[in-house]
Amino acid sequence: MLVTDRIWHALGRQLRNPSGGVGLIVGWLMAWINEEPNRLAINALDPGPGETILELGFGPGWGLRTIAARARGARVYGVDQSARMLQQAKRMNEVAISRGRMVLVRGAFSPLPWIDEMFHKLLLVNVLYFFDHDGRDISEVYRVLQSGGRLVIYVTSRETMEQWPFAGPTTHRTFDERDLATLLENAGFRRAHITITHVELALGVKGLIAVAEKSGGAIRREELSQDFTPSGFEALRQNVSAGLPNDRGKSRNVRK
């Protein structure tokens, strides 16, 4: 392996699990890179007061902080496998943690340390690349999400990631729209309840935002502030694309 290849591979491993002094730098780099994806994904999540919300792979904690600020009275949870990221996120969110509004843990994505159907909403931003290929991680996401609850995922599309030397197959899974829809469907989400939005970010980065509803029960209207009817999905697509100039946000319902 060439020296440059080893460097890129090492960076890919740090993005997967930031550690040590380099991990501290990577954490702040992630905060900058994820600013726009976080904003768009949290708009789609639409966190509301009184909800119980989980973020997987929270990194340095900016997304958690935004959710807590937008949803007064919500209880926010997070899990990340990196001790360095847990440390940074706790520092950034020390007020919410001290008031009992936020609980952060270090751990793997499978199994998750929470009971079935505990959360109204789940958020994953630039994390799905590190999920296992056997479906255990995404099955855990489905398990802890309430019936009628909402999952929001942001990934940078394969089209863009194939241009990045640090995002190789040994450290990152990559996704196009079909792969993303199939992953969610295999976990248990109905295809009719999955919407995928194409977005274009700064520097020409192309991304996908998936919004999935867990069916199987009545939606708790008093707890979930936005419905999942066709008109609700259309409003959600407009919400995700808000602030994107020209045609930078394009949505598709992946229903066949």
mmCIF file with all atom_site columns, C-alpha atoms in Angstrom, residues 47-202:
data_model
loop_
_atom_site.group_PDB
_atom_site.id
_atom_site.type_symbol
_atom_site.label_atom_id
_atom_site.label_alt_id
_atom_site.label_comp_id
_atom_site.label_asym_id
_atom_site.label_entity_id
_atom_site.label_seq_id
_atom_site.pdbx_PDB_ins_code
_atom_site.Cartn_x
_atom_site.Cartn_y
_atom_site.Cartn_z
_atom_site.occupancy
_atom_site.B_iso_or_equiv
_atom_site.pdbx_formal_charge
_atom_site.auth_seq_id
_atom_site.auth_comp_id
_atom_site.auth_asym_id
_atom_site.auth_atom_id
_atom_site.pdbx_PDB_model_num
ATOM 1   C CA . PRO A 1 47  ? -38.456 17.762 16.673 1.00 0.00 ? 47  PRO A CA 1
ATOM 2   C CA . GLY A 1 48  ? -41.309 18.759 18.944 1.00 0.00 ? 48  GLY A CA 1
ATOM 3   C CA . PRO A 1 49  ? -41.905 19.446 22.650 1.00 0.00 ? 49  PRO A CA 1
ATOM 4   C CA . GLY A 1 50  ? -42.439 16.373 24.779 1.00 0.00 ? 50  GLY A CA 1
ATOM 5   C CA . GLU A 1 51  ? -40.947 13.954 22.273 1.00 0.00 ? 51  GLU A CA 1
ATOM 6   C CA . THR A 1 52  ? -38.275 11.378 23.002 1.00 0.00 ? 52  THR A CA 1
ATOM 7   C CA . ILE A 1 53  ? -35.587 11.599 20.316 1.00 0.00 ? 53  ILE A CA 1
ATOM 8   C CA . LEU A 1 54  ? -32.473 9.529  19.613 1.00 0.00 ? 54  LEU A CA 1
ATOM 9   C CA . GLU A 1 55  ? -29.438 10.407 17.495 1.00 0.00 ? 55  GLU A CA 1
ATOM 10  C CA . LEU A 1 56  ? -27.074 7.625  16.468 1.00 0.00 ? 56  LEU A CA 1
ATOM 11  C CA . GLY A 1 57  ? -23.478 8.644  15.805 1.00 0.00 ? 57  GLY A CA 1
ATOM 12  C CA . PHE A 1 58  ? -23.797 12.150 17.218 1.00 0.00 ? 58  PHE A CA 1
ATOM 13  C CA . GLY A 1 59  ? -20.132 13.109 16.696 1.00 0.00 ? 59  GLY A CA 1
ATOM 14  C CA . PRO A 1 60  ? -19.172 16.338 18.501 1.00 0.00 ? 60  PRO A CA 1
ATOM 15  C CA . GLY A 1 61  ? -22.811 16.978 19.450 1.00 0.00 ? 61  GLY A CA 1
ATOM 16  C CA . TRP A 1 62  ? -23.993 19.884 17.305 1.00 0.00 ? 62  TRP A CA 1
ATOM 17  C CA . GLY A 1 63  ? -27.079 18.018 16.113 1.00 0.00 ? 63  GLY A CA 1
ATOM 18  C CA . LEU A 1 64  ? -28.041 17.114 19.674 1.00 0.00 ? 64  LEU A CA 1
ATOM 19  C CA . ARG A 1 65  ? -27.677 20.715 20.736 1.00 0.00 ? 65  ARG A CA 1
ATOM 20  C CA . THR A 1 66  ? -29.876 21.918 17.876 1.00 0.00 ? 66  THR A CA 1
ATOM 21  C CA . ILE A 1 67  ? -32.590 19.380 18.655 1.00 0.00 ? 67  ILE A CA 1
ATOM 22  C CA . ALA A 1 68  ? -32.619 20.308 22.346 1.00 0.00 ? 68  ALA A CA 1
ATOM 23  C CA . ALA A 1 69  ? -32.852 24.013 21.492 1.00 0.00 ? 69  ALA A CA 1
ATOM 24  C CA . ARG A 1 70  ? -35.675 23.555 18.980 1.00 0.00 ? 70  ARG A CA 1
ATOM 25  C CA . ALA A 1 71  ? -37.782 21.135 21.013 1.00 0.00 ? 71  ALA A CA 1
ATOM 26  C CA . ARG A 1 72  ? -38.209 22.554 24.501 1.00 0.00 ? 72  ARG A CA 1
ATOM 27  C CA . GLY A 1 73  ? -39.284 19.815 26.859 1.00 0.00 ? 73  GLY A CA 1
ATOM 28  C CA . ALA A 1 74  ? -38.102 17.020 24.589 1.00 0.00 ? 74  ALA A CA 1
ATOM 29  C CA . ARG A 1 75  ? -35.880 14.311 26.041 1.00 0.00 ? 75  ARG A CA 1
ATOM 30  C CA . VAL A 1 76  ? -32.857 13.716 23.820 1.00 0.00 ? 76  VAL A CA 1
ATOM 31  C CA . TYR A 1 77  ? -30.698 10.592 23.761 1.00 0.00 ? 77  TYR A CA 1
ATOM 32  C CA . GLY A 1 78  ? -27.547 9.792  21.836 1.00 0.00 ? 78  GLY A CA 1
ATOM 33  C CA . VAL A 1 79  ? -25.136 6.921  21.264 1.00 0.00 ? 79  VAL A CA 1
ATOM 34  C CA . ASP A 1 80  ? -21.702 7.023  19.636 1.00 0.00 ? 80  ASP A CA 1
ATOM 35  C CA . GLN A 1 81  ? -18.934 4.438  19.615 1.00 0.00 ? 81  GLN A CA 1
ATOM 36  C CA . SER A 1 82  ? -16.171 7.035  19.992 1.00 0.00 ? 82  SER A CA 1
ATOM 37  C CA . ALA A 1 83  ? -15.008 7.986  23.492 1.00 0.00 ? 83  ALA A CA 1
ATOM 38  C CA . ARG A 1 84  ? -13.536 11.180 22.037 1.00 0.00 ? 84  ARG A CA 1
ATOM 39  C CA . MET A 1 85  ? -16.862 12.203 20.478 1.00 0.00 ? 85  MET A CA 1
ATOM 40  C CA . LEU A 1 86  ? -18.736 11.390 23.681 1.00 0.00 ? 86  LEU A CA 1
ATOM 41  C CA . GLN A 1 87  ? -16.372 13.685 25.566 1.00 0.00 ? 87  GLN A CA 1
ATOM 42  C CA . GLN A 1 88  ? -16.845 16.550 23.087 1.00 0.00 ? 88  GLN A CA 1
ATOM 43  C CA . ALA A 1 89  ? -20.616 16.129 22.914 1.00 0.00 ? 89  ALA A CA 1
ATOM 44  C CA . LYS A 1 90  ? -20.961 16.111 26.695 1.00 0.00 ? 90  LYS A CA 1
ATOM 45  C CA . ARG A 1 91  ? -18.983 19.333 26.903 1.00 0.00 ? 91  ARG A CA 1
ATOM 46  C CA . MET A 1 92  ? -21.112 20.976 24.239 1.00 0.00 ? 92  MET A CA 1
ATOM 47  C CA . ASN A 1 93  ? -24.378 19.882 25.861 1.00 0.00 ? 93  ASN A CA 1
ATOM 48  C CA . GLU A 1 94  ? -23.498 20.068 29.547 1.00 0.00 ? 94  GLU A CA 1
ATOM 49  C CA . VAL A 1 95  ? -26.459 22.308 30.411 1.00 0.00 ? 95  VAL A CA 1
ATOM 50  C CA . ALA A 1 96  ? -29.057 19.984 28.861 1.00 0.00 ? 96  ALA A CA 1
ATOM 51  C CA . ILE A 1 97  ? -27.374 16.975 30.468 1.00 0.00 ? 97  ILE A CA 1
ATOM 52  C CA . SER A 1 98  ? -27.256 18.623 33.900 1.00 0.00 ? 98  SER A CA 1
ATOM 53  C CA . ARG A 1 99  ? -30.974 19.413 33.658 1.00 0.00 ? 99  ARG A CA 1
ATOM 54  C CA . GLY A 1 100 ? -31.836 15.809 32.823 1.00 0.00 ? 100 GLY A CA 1
ATOM 55  C CA . ARG A 1 101 ? -32.984 16.608 29.286 1.00 0.00 ? 101 ARG A CA 1
ATOM 56  C CA . MET A 1 102 ? -30.214 14.689 27.538 1.00 0.00 ? 102 MET A CA 1
ATOM 57  C CA . VAL A 1 103 ? -28.608 11.274 28.024 1.00 0.00 ? 103 VAL A CA 1
ATOM 58  C CA . LEU A 1 104 ? -25.477 10.347 26.054 1.00 0.00 ? 104 LEU A CA 1
ATOM 59  C CA . VAL A 1 105 ? -23.788 6.952  26.038 1.00 0.00 ? 105 VAL A CA 1
ATOM 60  C CA . ARG A 1 106 ? -20.865 5.288  24.346 1.00 0.00 ? 106 ARG A CA 1
ATOM 61  C CA . GLY A 1 107 ? -21.645 2.044  22.578 1.00 0.00 ? 107 GLY A CA 1
ATOM 62  C CA . ALA A 1 108 ? -22.270 0.095  19.413 1.00 0.00 ? 108 ALA A CA 1
ATOM 63  C CA . PHE A 1 109 ? -25.383 0.482  17.278 1.00 0.00 ? 109 PHE A CA 1
ATOM 64  C CA . SER A 1 110 ? -26.332 -3.137 17.873 1.00 0.00 ? 110 SER A CA 1
ATOM 65  C CA . PRO A 1 111 ? -27.716 -3.968 20.308 1.00 0.00 ? 111 PRO A CA 1
ATOM 66  C CA . LEU A 1 112 ? -29.038 -0.601 21.439 1.00 0.00 ? 112 LEU A CA 1
ATOM 67  C CA . PRO A 1 113 ? -29.543 -0.277 25.217 1.00 0.00 ? 113 PRO A CA 1
ATOM 68  C CA . TRP A 1 114 ? -33.196 0.814  25.034 1.00 0.00 ? 114 TRP A CA 1
ATOM 69  C CA . ILE A 1 115 ? -36.570 -0.892 25.096 1.00 0.00 ? 115 ILE A CA 1
ATOM 70  C CA . ASP A 1 116 ? -38.745 -1.541 22.055 1.00 0.00 ? 116 ASP A CA 1
ATOM 71  C CA . GLU A 1 117 ? -40.559 1.467  20.576 1.00 0.00 ? 117 GLU A CA 1
ATOM 72  C CA . MET A 1 118 ? -39.064 3.952  23.030 1.00 0.00 ? 118 MET A CA 1
ATOM 73  C CA . PHE A 1 119 ? -38.469 6.866  20.643 1.00 0.00 ? 119 PHE A CA 1
ATOM 74  C CA . HIS A 1 120 ? -40.775 9.137  18.691 1.00 0.00 ? 120 HIS A CA 1
ATOM 75  C CA . LYS A 1 121 ? -38.005 10.112 16.270 1.00 0.00 ? 121 LYS A CA 1
ATOM 76  C CA . LEU A 1 122 ? -34.507 9.003  15.272 1.00 0.00 ? 122 LEU A CA 1
ATOM 77  C CA . LEU A 1 123 ? -31.752 10.908 13.474 1.00 0.00 ? 123 LEU A CA 1
ATOM 78  C CA . LEU A 1 124 ? -28.718 9.584  11.581 1.00 0.00 ? 124 LEU A CA 1
ATOM 79  C CA . VAL A 1 125 ? -26.444 12.091 9.824  1.00 0.00 ? 125 VAL A CA 1
ATOM 80  C CA . ASN A 1 126 ? -23.416 10.761 7.932  1.00 0.00 ? 126 ASN A CA 1
ATOM 81  C CA . VAL A 1 127 ? -23.504 7.554  9.972  1.00 0.00 ? 127 VAL A CA 1
ATOM 82  C CA . LEU A 1 128 ? -25.079 4.905  7.764  1.00 0.00 ? 128 LEU A CA 1
ATOM 83  C CA . TYR A 1 129 ? -21.739 4.269  6.010  1.00 0.00 ? 129 TYR A CA 1
ATOM 84  C CA . PHE A 1 130 ? -20.604 2.482  9.165  1.00 0.00 ? 130 PHE A CA 1
ATOM 85  C CA . PHE A 1 131 ? -23.615 0.188  9.629  1.00 0.00 ? 131 PHE A CA 1
ATOM 86  C CA . ASP A 1 132 ? -23.060 -3.548 9.322  1.00 0.00 ? 132 ASP A CA 1
ATOM 87  C CA . HIS A 1 133 ? -23.901 -5.359 6.083  1.00 0.00 ? 133 HIS A CA 1
ATOM 88  C CA . ASP A 1 134 ? -26.033 -7.999 7.805  1.00 0.00 ? 134 ASP A CA 1
ATOM 89  C CA . GLY A 1 135 ? -28.805 -5.590 8.786  1.00 0.00 ? 135 GLY A CA 1
ATOM 90  C CA . ARG A 1 136 ? -28.466 -5.830 12.559 1.00 0.00 ? 136 ARG A CA 1
ATOM 91  C CA . ASP A 1 137 ? -27.815 -2.101 13.086 1.00 0.00 ? 137 ASP A CA 1
ATOM 92  C CA . ILE A 1 138 ? -30.731 -0.866 10.980 1.00 0.00 ? 138 ILE A CA 1
ATOM 93  C CA . SER A 1 139 ? -32.996 -3.518 12.561 1.00 0.00 ? 139 SER A CA 1
ATOM 94  C CA . GLU A 1 140 ? -32.169 -2.047 15.965 1.00 0.00 ? 140 GLU A CA 1
ATOM 95  C CA . VAL A 1 141 ? -33.153 1.390  14.665 1.00 0.00 ? 141 VAL A CA 1
ATOM 96  C CA . TYR A 1 142 ? -36.500 -0.028 13.595 1.00 0.00 ? 142 TYR A CA 1
ATOM 97  C CA . ARG A 1 143 ? -36.975 -1.827 16.918 1.00 0.00 ? 143 ARG A CA 1
ATOM 98  C CA . VAL A 1 144 ? -36.586 1.224  19.160 1.00 0.00 ? 144 VAL A CA 1
ATOM 99  C CA . LEU A 1 145 ? -38.716 3.523  16.959 1.00 0.00 ? 145 LEU A CA 1
ATOM 100 C CA . GLN A 1 146 ? -42.372 3.867  17.949 1.00 0.00 ? 146 GLN A CA 1
ATOM 101 C CA . SER A 1 147 ? -45.150 2.865  15.579 1.00 0.00 ? 147 SER A CA 1
ATOM 102 C CA . GLY A 1 148 ? -46.007 6.034  13.707 1.00 0.00 ? 148 GLY A CA 1
ATOM 103 C CA . GLY A 1 149 ? -42.558 7.421  14.513 1.00 0.00 ? 149 GLY A CA 1
ATOM 104 C CA . ARG A 1 150 ? -40.145 9.071  12.111 1.00 0.00 ? 150 ARG A CA 1
ATOM 105 C CA . LEU A 1 151 ? -36.628 8.158  11.064 1.00 0.00 ? 151 LEU A CA 1
ATOM 106 C CA . VAL A 1 152 ? -34.498 10.703 9.191  1.00 0.00 ? 152 VAL A CA 1
ATOM 107 C CA . ILE A 1 153 ? -31.212 9.760  7.528  1.00 0.00 ? 153 ILE A CA 1
ATOM 108 C CA . TYR A 1 154 ? -28.685 11.882 5.657  1.00 0.00 ? 154 TYR A CA 1
ATOM 109 C CA . VAL A 1 155 ? -25.959 10.270 3.551  1.00 0.00 ? 155 VAL A CA 1
ATOM 110 C CA . THR A 1 156 ? -23.658 11.725 0.950  1.00 0.00 ? 156 THR A CA 1
ATOM 111 C CA . SER A 1 157 ? -24.494 9.918  -2.278 1.00 0.00 ? 157 SER A CA 1
ATOM 112 C CA . ARG A 1 158 ? -22.263 7.271  -3.815 1.00 0.00 ? 158 ARG A CA 1
ATOM 113 C CA . GLU A 1 159 ? -21.763 9.536  -6.829 1.00 0.00 ? 159 GLU A CA 1
ATOM 114 C CA . THR A 1 160 ? -19.886 12.013 -4.638 1.00 0.00 ? 160 THR A CA 1
ATOM 115 C CA . MET A 1 161 ? -18.243 9.589  -2.222 1.00 0.00 ? 161 MET A CA 1
ATOM 116 C CA . GLU A 1 162 ? -16.585 7.612  -5.005 1.00 0.00 ? 162 GLU A CA 1
ATOM 117 C CA . GLN A 1 163 ? -14.495 10.722 -5.652 1.00 0.00 ? 163 GLN A CA 1
ATOM 118 C CA . TRP A 1 164 ? -13.152 10.794 -2.084 1.00 0.00 ? 164 TRP A CA 1
ATOM 119 C CA . PRO A 1 165 ? -10.061 8.623  -1.509 1.00 0.00 ? 165 PRO A CA 1
ATOM 120 C CA . PHE A 1 166 ? -10.719 8.246  2.231  1.00 0.00 ? 166 PHE A CA 1
ATOM 121 C CA . ALA A 1 167 ? -14.169 6.682  1.658  1.00 0.00 ? 167 ALA A CA 1
ATOM 122 C CA . GLY A 1 168 ? -12.949 3.277  0.515  1.00 0.00 ? 168 GLY A CA 1
ATOM 123 C CA . PRO A 1 169 ? -14.858 -0.015 0.841  1.00 0.00 ? 169 PRO A CA 1
ATOM 124 C CA . THR A 1 170 ? -12.869 -1.081 3.915  1.00 0.00 ? 170 THR A CA 1
ATOM 125 C CA . THR A 1 171 ? -14.109 1.897  5.945  1.00 0.00 ? 171 THR A CA 1
ATOM 126 C CA . HIS A 1 172 ? -17.330 3.135  4.294  1.00 0.00 ? 172 HIS A CA 1
ATOM 127 C CA . ARG A 1 173 ? -20.485 1.687  2.783  1.00 0.00 ? 173 ARG A CA 1
ATOM 128 C CA . THR A 1 174 ? -21.895 3.900  0.043  1.00 0.00 ? 174 THR A CA 1
ATOM 129 C CA . PHE A 1 175 ? -25.484 4.392  -1.071 1.00 0.00 ? 175 PHE A CA 1
ATOM 130 C CA . ASP A 1 176 ? -27.547 5.511  -3.996 1.00 0.00 ? 176 ASP A CA 1
ATOM 131 C CA . GLU A 1 177 ? -31.296 6.065  -3.788 1.00 0.00 ? 177 GLU A CA 1
ATOM 132 C CA . ARG A 1 178 ? -32.183 2.447  -4.508 1.00 0.00 ? 178 ARG A CA 1
ATOM 133 C CA . ASP A 1 179 ? -29.717 1.050  -1.965 1.00 0.00 ? 179 ASP A CA 1
ATOM 134 C CA . LEU A 1 180 ? -31.031 3.379  0.710  1.00 0.00 ? 180 LEU A CA 1
ATOM 135 C CA . ALA A 1 181 ? -34.659 2.481  0.029  1.00 0.00 ? 181 ALA A CA 1
ATOM 136 C CA . THR A 1 182 ? -33.852 -1.241 0.000  1.00 0.00 ? 182 THR A CA 1
ATOM 137 C CA . LEU A 1 183 ? -32.006 -1.025 3.323  1.00 0.00 ? 183 LEU A CA 1
ATOM 138 C CA . LEU A 1 184 ? -34.998 0.632  4.956  1.00 0.00 ? 184 LEU A CA 1
ATOM 139 C CA . GLU A 1 185 ? -37.491 -1.750 3.402  1.00 0.00 ? 185 GLU A CA 1
ATOM 140 C CA . ASN A 1 186 ? -35.499 -4.783 4.547  1.00 0.00 ? 186 ASN A CA 1
ATOM 141 C CA . ALA A 1 187 ? -35.536 -3.394 8.092  1.00 0.00 ? 187 ALA A CA 1
ATOM 142 C CA . GLY A 1 188 ? -39.341 -3.333 8.083  1.00 0.00 ? 188 GLY A CA 1
ATOM 143 C CA . PHE A 1 189 ? -40.330 0.093  6.741  1.00 0.00 ? 189 PHE A CA 1
ATOM 144 C CA . ARG A 1 190 ? -43.022 -0.008 4.070  1.00 0.00 ? 190 ARG A CA 1
ATOM 145 C CA . ARG A 1 191 ? -41.928 1.370  0.737  1.00 0.00 ? 191 ARG A CA 1
ATOM 146 C CA . ALA A 1 192 ? -44.989 3.594  0.539  1.00 0.00 ? 192 ALA A CA 1
ATOM 147 C CA . HIS A 1 193 ? -43.820 5.265  3.765  1.00 0.00 ? 193 HIS A CA 1
ATOM 148 C CA . ILE A 1 194 ? -40.295 6.063  2.588  1.00 0.00 ? 194 ILE A CA 1
ATOM 149 C CA . THR A 1 195 ? -39.458 9.377  0.920  1.00 0.00 ? 195 THR A CA 1
ATOM 150 C CA . ILE A 1 196 ? -35.986 10.178 -0.399 1.00 0.00 ? 196 ILE A CA 1
ATOM 151 C CA . THR A 1 197 ? -34.905 13.732 -1.195 1.00 0.00 ? 197 THR A CA 1
ATOM 152 C CA . HIS A 1 198 ? -31.913 14.543 -3.394 1.00 0.00 ? 198 HIS A CA 1
ATOM 153 C CA . VAL A 1 199 ? -29.983 17.596 -2.213 1.00 0.00 ? 199 VAL A CA 1
ATOM 154 C CA . GLU A 1 200 ? -26.925 19.396 -3.505 1.00 0.00 ? 200 GLU A CA 1
ATOM 155 C CA . LEU A 1 201 ? -24.747 21.028 -0.869 1.00 0.00 ? 201 LEU A CA 1
ATOM 156 C CA . ALA A 1 202 ? -21.770 23.368 -0.994 1.00 0.00 ? 202 ALA A CA 1
#
